Amino acid sequence: MKDKKKVLLLGPAHPFRGGIADTQNYLAQNLNALGHETYLYTFTTQYPKLLFPGKTQFSEEKAPDRLTIKRKIHSFNPLNWIEVARSINRLKPDYVIFRYWTPYLAPCWYGIAQKINKTIKKIGLVDNWIPHETKFWDKTLTRMFSGQMDGFASLSAAVGDQISSDKHHLPIWKGFHPIADNLPTAITQEKARKLLSWPQDKKIVLFFGLIRKYKGLDLLIEAFSQSPLNDSGVILAIVGEAYEPSEKYTQLIQKYKLSERVICDFNYANTQKANLVFCASDVIAQTYVSATQSGVTPLAYHYKTPLLVSDLPGLKTPILEDHTGMVTKIDPKKIAESIQIILRDEMRSNFQESFQKVEKKYSWKSFGQSLMDFMGNLQ
């Protein structure tokens, strides 16, 4: 291509697991497909073991095809940051994209960015501008990071708006969270439930992903004890690793006498497991208390499973625009009423038509091209 660029992505990538690592891999693959020369630098050490709440930081899945991934970054070793910056200067990329989702990384990204040659454009690709669980030092760290950037990109308009409202005058591209184009093909609900040993004759609501306080799983569990769900026979399936004590939720299930109506699988779900549980479910519930976007949404779009989301800008905007689900107030009684409505058969057929219409709207190819256009216009 005429305008081939060299792009370096900094952040988690294989062998690290999780939604951010997956999207780094997808972005690199799609930038390569657009004809650019793309590299990924990931961590040698991302978090100290004492600070990581999960069972492991690493994926058991095979490395993505045709990617140049190098483990170079130690997130809390300043001497390493100097060497990483030297390596970047030797590589001479046109753009370096710093993935930013936590103030914890601000010193590391600052330490690397300030030593990169001024001719290299530095872009912050931001998942979270304001952390879900805030600390008094967050704003100071984020300002440290942002002071080194030439521009920002986001995966939702809500995050872009947060950056704008923080008195930033740098260019901001307010993007979207793309749908991965290499996920397993959907299978029938009957087959998925058979493989999971889930009941065939019940409506099933799925809570999926890492379990953290801000995601409101406690509200969802309580909703199943409220009318009209309390005697409906609807099943709640919880699938995801708990980043807080799982007993908090099992005790709630016992308190509301829901043991026979809740399936608990407190294990990290890989790509194949996600395929099964999304296909097996009737609705995906995101009863979050705080959110600016979610990687669960594009998964639901891929598997054409309707979403029930909290009344938060970062969650509800695509749902309302695309007519792919419903919005609920953050209240157990309202959640229960909304689940009863969204599970109606006539609602499901309407949602399926909507999913078909937006299938190409959230492609990684479109995201990659728009991001390159944005970076190309930076002064």
Coordinates of N, CA and C in Angstrom, one line a residue, residues 153-255:
A153 N -7.4 7.7 21.9 CA -8.5 6.9 21.3 C -9.2 6.1 22.3
S154 N -10.5 5.9 22.1 CA -11.3 5.1 23.1 C -12.1 4.0 22.4
L155 N -12.6 3.1 23.2 CA -13.5 2.0 22.7 C -14.9 2.3 23.0
S156 N -15.3 3.5 23.4 CA -16.6 3.9 23.6 C -16.7 5.4 23.6
A157 N -17.9 6.0 23.3 CA -18.1 7.4 23.4 C -18.0 7.9 24.8
A158 N -18.5 7.0 25.7 CA -18.5 7.4 27.1 C -17.1 7.7 27.7
V159 N -16.2 6.8 27.3 CA -14.8 7.1 27.8 C -14.2 8.3 27.1
G160 N -14.5 8.5 25.8 CA -14.0 9.7 25.1 C -14.6 10.9 25.8
D161 N -15.8 10.9 26.2 CA -16.4 12.1 26.9 C -15.7 12.3 28.2
Q162 N -15.4 11.3 28.9 CA -14.6 11.5 30.2 C -13.3 12.1 30.0
I163 N -12.6 11.7 28.9 CA -11.3 12.3 28.6 C -11.5 13.8 28.3
S164 N -12.5 14.1 27.4 CA -12.8 15.5 27.0 C -13.1 16.4 28.2
S165 N -13.9 15.8 29.1 CA -14.4 16.6 30.3 C -13.3 16.9 31.3
D166 N -12.1 16.2 31.1 CA -11.0 16.3 32.0 C -10.1 17.5 31.6
K167 N -10.7 18.4 30.8 CA -9.9 19.6 30.3 C -8.8 19.2 29.4
H168 N -8.9 18.2 28.6 CA -7.9 17.8 27.7 C -8.1 18.5 26.3
H169 N -7.1 19.1 25.8 CA -7.2 19.8 24.5 C -6.6 19.0 23.4
L170 N -6.1 17.8 23.7 CA -5.5 16.9 22.7 C -6.6 16.3 21.8
P171 N -6.3 15.9 20.6 CA -7.3 15.2 19.8 C -7.7 13.9 20.4
I172 N -9.0 13.6 20.3 CA -9.6 12.4 20.8 C -10.5 11.7 19.8
W173 N -10.2 10.5 19.5 CA -11.1 9.7 18.7 C -12.0 8.8 19.5
K174 N -13.3 9.1 19.5 CA -14.3 8.3 20.3 C -14.8 7.1 19.4
G175 N -14.1 6.0 19.7 CA -14.4 4.8 18.9 C -15.5 3.9 19.4
F176 N -15.4 2.6 19.2 CA -16.4 1.7 19.6 C -15.6 0.4 19.9
H177 N -16.3 -0.5 20.6 CA -15.7 -1.8 20.9 C -16.1 -2.8 19.8
P178 N -15.1 -3.2 19.0 CA -15.4 -4.1 17.8 C -15.8 -5.5 18.2
I179 N -16.4 -6.2 17.3 CA -16.7 -7.6 17.4 C -15.6 -8.4 16.8
A180 N -15.0 -9.3 17.6 CA -14.0 -10.2 17.0 C -14.5 -11.0 15.8
D181 N -13.7 -11.1 14.8 CA -14.1 -11.8 13.6 C -13.6 -13.2 13.5
N182 N -12.9 -13.7 14.5 CA -12.4 -15.1 14.5 C -12.9 -15.9 15.7
L183 N -14.1 -15.6 16.2 CA -14.7 -16.3 17.3 C -15.3 -17.6 16.7
P184 N -15.5 -18.6 17.6 CA -16.2 -19.8 17.1 C -17.6 -19.5 16.6
T185 N -18.0 -20.3 15.6 CA -19.4 -20.2 15.1 C -20.4 -20.6 16.1
A186 N -21.5 -19.9 16.1 CA -22.6 -20.2 17.1 C -23.1 -21.6 16.8
I187 N -23.6 -22.3 17.8 CA -24.2 -23.5 17.7 C -25.7 -23.4 18.3
T188 N -26.5 -24.4 18.1 CA -27.9 -24.3 18.6 C -27.9 -24.2 20.1
Q189 N -29.0 -23.6 20.6 CA -29.1 -23.6 22.1 C -29.2 -25.0 22.6
E190 N -30.0 -25.8 22.0 CA -30.2 -27.2 22.4 C -28.8 -27.9 22.6
K191 N -28.0 -27.8 21.6 CA -26.7 -28.5 21.6 C -25.8 -27.9 22.7
A192 N -25.8 -26.6 22.8 CA -24.9 -25.9 23.8 C -25.3 -26.4 25.2
R193 N -26.6 -26.4 25.5 CA -27.1 -26.8 26.8 C -26.8 -28.3 27.1
K194 N -26.9 -29.1 26.1 CA -26.6 -30.5 26.2 C -25.1 -30.7 26.6
L195 N -24.2 -29.9 26.0 CA -22.8 -30.0 26.3 C -22.5 -29.5 27.7
L196 N -23.2 -28.5 28.1 CA -23.0 -27.9 29.5 C -23.8 -28.6 30.6
S197 N -24.7 -29.5 30.2 CA -25.6 -30.2 31.1 C -26.5 -29.1 31.8
W198 N -26.9 -28.1 31.0 CA -27.9 -27.2 31.5 C -29.3 -27.6 31.1
P199 N -30.3 -27.2 31.8 CA -31.7 -27.7 31.5 C -32.2 -27.1 30.2
Q200 N -32.9 -28.0 29.4 CA -33.4 -27.6 28.1 C -34.7 -26.9 28.2
D201 N -35.5 -27.0 29.3 CA -36.8 -26.5 29.3 C -37.0 -25.3 30.1
K202 N -35.9 -24.5 30.4 CA -36.0 -23.3 31.2 C -35.4 -22.1 30.5
K203 N -35.9 -20.9 30.8 CA -35.2 -19.7 30.3 C -34.0 -19.5 31.2
I204 N -32.9 -19.1 30.5 CA -31.6 -18.9 31.3 C -31.1 -17.5 31.0
V205 N -30.8 -16.8 32.1 CA -30.1 -15.5 32.1 C -28.7 -15.7 32.5
L206 N -27.7 -15.2 31.7 CA -26.3 -15.4 31.9 C -25.6 -14.1 32.4
F207 N -24.9 -14.3 33.5 CA -23.9 -13.2 34.0 C -22.6 -13.8 33.6
F208 N -21.8 -13.1 32.8 CA -20.6 -13.6 32.2 C -19.4 -12.6 32.5
G209 N -18.2 -13.2 32.8 CA -17.0 -12.4 32.9 C -16.5 -12.4 34.3
L210 N -15.3 -11.7 34.4 CA -14.7 -11.5 35.7 C -15.6 -10.9 36.7
I211 N -15.7 -11.4 37.9 CA -16.7 -10.9 38.9 C -16.0 -10.0 39.9
R212 N -16.4 -8.7 39.8 CA -15.9 -7.6 40.6 C -17.1 -6.9 41.2
K213 N -16.8 -6.1 42.3 CA -17.9 -5.5 43.0 C -18.7 -4.6 42.1
Y214 N -18.1 -3.8 41.2 CA -18.8 -2.8 40.5 C -19.8 -3.4 39.4
K215 N -19.7 -4.7 39.2 CA -20.5 -5.4 38.2 C -21.9 -5.7 38.7
G216 N -22.2 -5.5 39.9 CA -23.6 -5.6 40.4 C -24.2 -7.0 40.4
L217 N -23.4 -8.1 40.5 CA -23.9 -9.4 40.5 C -24.8 -9.6 41.7
D218 N -24.5 -8.9 42.8 CA -25.4 -9.0 44.0 C -26.8 -8.5 43.7
L219 N -26.9 -7.5 43.0 CA -28.2 -7.0 42.6 C -29.0 -7.9 41.7
L220 N -28.3 -8.6 40.8 CA -28.9 -9.6 39.9 C -29.4 -10.8 40.7
I221 N -28.6 -11.3 41.6 CA -29.0 -12.4 42.4 C -30.3 -12.0 43.3
E222 N -30.3 -10.8 43.9 CA -31.4 -10.4 44.6 C -32.7 -10.3 43.7
A223 N -32.5 -9.8 42.5 CA -33.6 -9.7 41.6 C -34.3 -11.0 41.4
F224 N -33.6 -12.1 41.5 CA -34.3 -13.4 41.3 C -35.1 -13.8 42.5
S225 N -35.0 -13.1 43.6 CA -35.9 -13.3 44.7 C -37.1 -12.4 44.7
Q226 N -37.2 -11.5 43.7 CA -38.2 -10.5 43.6 C -39.3 -10.9 42.6
S227 N -40.5 -10.5 42.8 CA -41.6 -10.7 41.9 C -41.3 -9.8 40.6
P228 N -41.5 -10.3 39.4 CA -42.2 -11.6 39.1 C -41.2 -12.8 38.8
L229 N -39.9 -12.6 39.2 CA -39.0 -13.7 38.9 C -39.0 -14.8 40.0
N230 N -39.5 -14.4 41.2 CA -39.3 -15.3 42.3 C -39.9 -16.7 42.1
D231 N -41.0 -16.7 41.4 CA -41.7 -18.0 41.1 C -41.8 -18.4 39.6
S232 N -40.9 -17.8 38.8 CA -41.0 -18.0 37.4 C -40.3 -19.2 36.8
G233 N -39.4 -19.8 37.6 CA -38.6 -20.9 37.1 C -37.4 -20.5 36.2
V234 N -37.2 -19.2 36.0 CA -36.1 -18.7 35.2 C -34.8 -19.0 36.0
I235 N -33.8 -19.5 35.2 CA -32.5 -19.9 35.8 C -31.5 -18.7 35.6
L236 N -30.6 -18.5 36.6 CA -29.5 -17.6 36.5 C -28.2 -18.4 36.4
A237 N -27.4 -18.2 35.4 CA -26.1 -18.9 35.2 C -25.0 -17.8 35.4
I238 N -24.1 -18.1 36.4 CA -23.0 -17.2 36.7 C -21.7 -17.9 36.2
V239 N -21.1 -17.3 35.2 CA -19.9 -17.9 34.6 C -18.7 -16.9 34.6
G240 N -17.7 -17.1 35.4 CA -16.6 -16.2 35.4 C -15.8 -16.3 36.7
E241 N -14.5 -16.0 36.6 CA -13.7 -16.1 37.8 C -14.0 -14.9 38.7
A242 N -14.0 -15.2 40.0 CA -14.3 -14.1 41.0 C -13.0 -13.4 41.4
Y243 N -13.0 -12.1 41.3 CA -11.9 -11.3 41.8 C -12.2 -10.8 43.2
E244 N -13.1 -11.3 43.8 CA -13.4 -11.1 45.2 C -14.0 -12.4 45.8
P245 N -14.1 -12.6 47.1 CA -14.5 -13.9 47.6 C -15.9 -14.4 47.0
S246 N -15.9 -15.6 46.3 CA -17.1 -16.1 45.7 C -18.1 -16.4 46.8
E247 N -17.7 -16.6 48.1 CA -18.6 -16.9 49.2 C -19.6 -15.7 49.3
K248 N -19.2 -14.5 49.0 CA -20.1 -13.4 49.0 C -21.4 -13.7 48.3
Y249 N -21.3 -14.3 47.1 CA -22.4 -14.6 46.2 C -23.1 -15.9 46.6
T250 N -22.3 -16.9 47.0 CA -23.0 -18.2 47.3 C -23.8 -18.0 48.6
Q251 N -23.4 -17.1 49.5 CA -24.2 -16.8 50.7 C -25.5 -16.1 50.4
L252 N -25.4 -15.2 49.4 CA -26.6 -14.5 48.9 C -27.6 -15.5 48.3
I253 N -27.1 -16.4 47.5 CA -27.9 -17.4 46.9 C -28.6 -18.2 47.9
Q254 N -27.9 -18.6 49.0 CA -28.5 -19.3 50.1 C -29.5 -18.5 50.8
K255 N -29.2 -17.2 51.1 CA -30.1 -16.3 51.8 C -31.4 -16.2 51.1

